[in-house]
């Protein structure tokens, strides 16, 4: 029990030491924005694949797994660190807390483990949880209380993915996901 308490104390000290300089939200933003580009470069093909999820089938698929796992781990870390109780005198990070990020992180791991051609129902369920959850969080959980820009940003998160669906097909799912990730990253950058 004492070891767990020491670990918790050390984690809080590290977090509150780093927080003014480096926030998890900023790291998440950079990873999300860079993932499509890094995957395309790692694949070595001139054309992009049909979706980000299709990079799970490239020769160097560890890039796909690593980037999404890193983003997922950062989401889980962000959610867990904000759920810790605050002692008197410590700054409160948010009124609502950011425990919802744990669900987003787990959904990214689900996207990794259930590849879209092998397990389409599971894969797309986790992907929907990630993108729809990100849009809902952007719209309804924000530091900007009752500001219309949250709803516009939430629409910008979900609309590109919807426009990329096969029956609409404005552009490929890769571009829809990439644009959506940009706006999710924008939300986290604004939150930080």
Tab-separated table of C-alpha atoms in Angstrom:
chain	number	residue	atom	x	y	z
A	1	UNK	CA	0.000	0.000	0.000
A	2	UNK	CA	2.854	2.352	0.868
A	3	UNK	CA	4.532	1.589	-2.466
A	4	UNK	CA	1.325	2.500	-4.323
A	5	UNK	CA	1.060	5.748	-2.366
A	6	UNK	CA	4.698	6.594	-3.184
A	7	UNK	CA	4.077	5.887	-6.864
A	8	UNK	CA	0.980	8.101	-6.847
A	9	UNK	CA	2.910	10.898	-5.127
A	10	UNK	CA	5.790	10.609	-7.591
A	11	UNK	CA	3.409	10.612	-10.564
A	12	UNK	CA	1.664	13.736	-9.274
A	13	UNK	CA	4.991	15.494	-8.714
A	14	UNK	CA	6.156	14.647	-12.234
A	15	UNK	CA	2.855	15.761	-13.733
A	16	UNK	CA	2.717	19.078	-11.884
A	17	UNK	CA	6.390	19.709	-12.696
A	18	UNK	CA	5.898	19.071	-16.417
A	19	UNK	CA	2.385	20.468	-16.814
A	20	UNK	CA	3.348	24.122	-17.305
A	21	UNK	CA	5.831	23.151	-20.033
A	22	UNK	CA	4.414	20.081	-21.732
A	23	UNK	CA	0.783	19.091	-21.639
A	24	UNK	CA	-0.534	15.724	-22.731
A	25	UNK	CA	-3.076	17.473	-24.946
A	26	UNK	CA	-0.298	19.037	-27.020
A	27	UNK	CA	1.470	15.711	-27.468
A	28	UNK	CA	-1.808	14.095	-28.519
A	29	UNK	CA	-2.353	16.916	-31.029
A	30	UNK	CA	1.026	16.460	-32.676
A	31	UNK	CA	0.652	12.678	-32.881
A	32	UNK	CA	-2.839	12.918	-34.388
A	33	UNK	CA	-1.853	15.476	-37.015
A	34	UNK	CA	1.362	13.686	-38.004
A	35	UNK	CA	-0.004	10.110	-38.126
A	36	UNK	CA	-1.429	10.180	-41.686
A	37	UNK	CA	1.746	11.759	-43.095
A	38	UNK	CA	4.085	9.389	-41.255
A	39	UNK	CA	2.062	6.356	-42.364
A	40	UNK	CA	2.107	7.504	-45.985
A	41	UNK	CA	5.881	8.081	-45.840
A	42	UNK	CA	6.507	4.724	-44.102
A	43	UNK	CA	4.466	2.920	-46.765
A	44	UNK	CA	6.672	4.305	-49.521
A	45	UNK	CA	3.865	4.410	-52.091
A	46	UNK	CA	3.068	7.483	-54.152
A	47	UNK	CA	-0.670	7.167	-53.581
A	48	UNK	CA	-2.329	7.152	-50.191
A	49	UNK	CA	-4.273	4.074	-49.156
A	50	UNK	CA	-8.080	4.069	-48.980
A	51	UNK	CA	-8.065	4.692	-45.209
A	52	UNK	CA	-5.692	5.144	-42.301
A	53	UNK	CA	-6.782	1.712	-41.079
A	54	UNK	CA	-5.552	0.138	-44.318
A	55	UNK	CA	-1.981	0.950	-43.276
A	56	UNK	CA	-2.267	-2.001	-40.889
A	57	UNK	CA	-1.615	-4.119	-44.000
A	58	UNK	CA	1.496	-2.309	-45.243
A	59	UNK	CA	4.928	-3.955	-45.117
A	60	UNK	CA	6.066	-1.838	-42.174
A	61	UNK	CA	2.773	-2.083	-40.302
A	62	UNK	CA	4.518	-1.570	-36.977
A	63	UNK	CA	4.371	2.163	-37.810
A	64	UNK	CA	0.590	1.962	-37.848
A	65	UNK	CA	0.435	0.050	-34.574
A	66	UNK	CA	3.060	2.208	-32.885
A	67	UNK	CA	1.519	5.564	-33.789
A	68	UNK	CA	-2.018	4.586	-32.852
A	69	UNK	CA	-0.804	2.868	-29.660
A	70	UNK	CA	1.164	5.978	-28.710
A	71	UNK	CA	-1.891	8.176	-29.295
A	72	UNK	CA	-4.100	5.704	-27.407
A	73	UNK	CA	-1.663	5.562	-24.494
A	74	UNK	CA	-1.511	9.364	-24.354
A	75	UNK	CA	-5.320	9.543	-24.269
A	76	UNK	CA	-5.429	6.979	-21.449
A	77	UNK	CA	-2.646	8.768	-19.547
A	78	UNK	CA	-4.395	12.121	-19.971
A	79	UNK	CA	-7.691	10.713	-18.733
A	80	UNK	CA	-6.136	8.850	-15.802
A	81	UNK	CA	-3.964	11.708	-14.582
A	82	UNK	CA	-6.938	14.072	-14.539
A	83	UNK	CA	-9.066	11.603	-12.598
A	84	UNK	CA	-6.689	11.573	-9.634
A	85	UNK	CA	-8.089	13.374	-6.606
A	86	UNK	CA	-6.552	16.756	-5.882
A	87	UNK	CA	-5.328	17.672	-2.460
A	88	UNK	CA	-5.838	21.087	-0.908
A	89	UNK	CA	-3.594	23.655	-2.535
A	90	UNK	CA	-3.103	21.705	-5.784
A	91	UNK	CA	-4.491	23.230	-8.956
A	92	UNK	CA	-7.656	21.612	-10.270
A	93	UNK	CA	-7.153	20.715	-13.928
A	94	UNK	CA	-10.781	20.768	-14.991
A	95	UNK	CA	-14.249	21.086	-13.508
A	96	UNK	CA	-15.476	17.986	-15.313
A	97	UNK	CA	-12.264	15.957	-15.432
A	98	UNK	CA	-10.963	14.229	-18.506
A	99	UNK	CA	-11.712	10.603	-17.724
A	100	UNK	CA	-13.517	10.320	-21.053
A	101	UNK	CA	-10.088	10.259	-22.713
A	102	UNK	CA	-9.612	6.746	-21.336
A	103	UNK	CA	-12.505	5.559	-23.523
A	104	UNK	CA	-11.003	7.296	-26.569
A	105	UNK	CA	-7.630	5.680	-25.877
A	106	UNK	CA	-9.136	2.219	-25.490
A	107	UNK	CA	-11.055	2.726	-28.734
A	108	UNK	CA	-7.773	3.452	-30.556
A	109	UNK	CA	-6.340	0.201	-29.209
A	110	UNK	CA	-9.478	-1.541	-30.468
A	111	UNK	CA	-8.871	-0.074	-33.929
A	112	UNK	CA	-5.323	-1.492	-33.837
A	113	UNK	CA	-6.192	-4.967	-32.582
A	114	UNK	CA	-9.222	-5.502	-34.828
A	115	UNK	CA	-8.022	-4.781	-38.369
A	116	UNK	CA	-10.776	-3.566	-40.660
A	117	UNK	CA	-10.621	-6.374	-43.256
A	118	UNK	CA	-10.405	-9.154	-40.670
A	119	UNK	CA	-12.848	-7.888	-38.023
A	120	UNK	CA	-14.937	-5.167	-39.686
A	121	UNK	CA	-17.708	-4.970	-37.073
A	122	UNK	CA	-15.313	-4.593	-34.151
A	123	UNK	CA	-12.961	-2.291	-36.015
A	124	UNK	CA	-15.636	0.103	-37.206
A	125	UNK	CA	-17.358	0.038	-33.806
A	126	UNK	CA	-14.157	1.230	-32.151
A	127	UNK	CA	-13.562	3.787	-34.919
A	128	UNK	CA	-17.097	5.165	-34.478
A	129	UNK	CA	-16.560	5.391	-30.720
A	130	UNK	CA	-13.352	7.350	-31.319
A	131	UNK	CA	-14.645	9.818	-33.923
A	132	UNK	CA	-18.183	10.270	-32.563
A	133	UNK	CA	-16.860	10.420	-29.002
A	134	UNK	CA	-14.325	13.060	-30.012
A	135	UNK	CA	-17.068	15.128	-31.641
A	136	UNK	CA	-19.329	14.845	-28.584
A	137	UNK	CA	-16.495	15.785	-26.244
A	138	UNK	CA	-15.604	18.748	-28.438
A	139	UNK	CA	-19.213	19.946	-28.454
A	140	UNK	CA	-20.202	19.378	-24.853
A	141	UNK	CA	-17.049	19.206	-22.714
A	142	UNK	CA	-14.797	22.189	-23.136
A	143	UNK	CA	-13.006	24.934	-21.273
A	144	UNK	CA	-14.997	27.393	-23.398
A	145	UNK	CA	-18.408	27.356	-21.749
A	146	UNK	CA	-21.431	27.889	-24.030
A	147	UNK	CA	-19.422	29.129	-26.983
A	148	UNK	CA	-20.726	28.416	-30.497
A	149	UNK	CA	-17.222	27.584	-31.807
A	150	UNK	CA	-17.304	24.267	-29.891
A	151	UNK	CA	-20.230	23.105	-32.016
A	152	UNK	CA	-18.584	24.208	-35.250
A	153	UNK	CA	-15.408	22.344	-34.281
A	154	UNK	CA	-17.433	19.244	-33.347
A	155	UNK	CA	-19.127	19.361	-36.758
A	156	UNK	CA	-15.701	19.720	-38.371
A	157	UNK	CA	-14.611	16.560	-36.534
A	158	UNK	CA	-17.469	14.358	-37.732
A	159	UNK	CA	-18.399	15.844	-41.119
A	160	UNK	CA	-15.236	14.829	-43.040
A	161	UNK	CA	-15.632	11.187	-42.016
A	162	UNK	CA	-19.328	11.220	-42.984
A	163	UNK	CA	-18.541	12.818	-46.358
A	164	UNK	CA	-15.980	10.067	-46.998
A	165	UNK	CA	-18.424	7.195	-46.489
A	166	UNK	CA	-18.880	5.006	-49.564
A	167	UNK	CA	-22.474	6.036	-50.281
A	168	UNK	CA	-21.494	9.743	-50.253
A	169	UNK	CA	-17.887	9.476	-51.438
A	170	UNK	CA	-16.835	13.132	-51.640
A	171	UNK	CA	-13.256	11.946	-50.991
A	172	UNK	CA	-11.522	8.835	-49.674
A	173	UNK	CA	-11.836	7.736	-46.080
A	174	UNK	CA	-8.109	8.439	-45.657
A	175	UNK	CA	-8.702	12.146	-46.300
A	176	UNK	CA	-11.859	12.208	-44.202
A	177	UNK	CA	-10.031	10.651	-41.253
A	178	UNK	CA	-7.005	12.923	-41.745
A	179	UNK	CA	-9.130	16.077	-41.777
A	180	UNK	CA	-11.081	14.852	-38.768
A	181	UNK	CA	-7.857	14.107	-36.864
A	182	UNK	CA	-6.702	17.654	-37.618
A	183	UNK	CA	-9.826	19.089	-35.993
A	184	UNK	CA	-9.604	16.694	-33.029
A	185	UNK	CA	-6.003	17.857	-32.607
A	186	UNK	CA	-7.182	21.475	-32.836
A	187	UNK	CA	-9.633	20.808	-29.989
A	188	UNK	CA	-6.871	19.354	-27.783
A	189	UNK	CA	-4.506	22.205	-28.617
A	190	UNK	CA	-7.183	24.714	-27.620
A	191	UNK	CA	-7.893	22.763	-24.422
A	192	UNK	CA	-4.229	22.896	-23.431
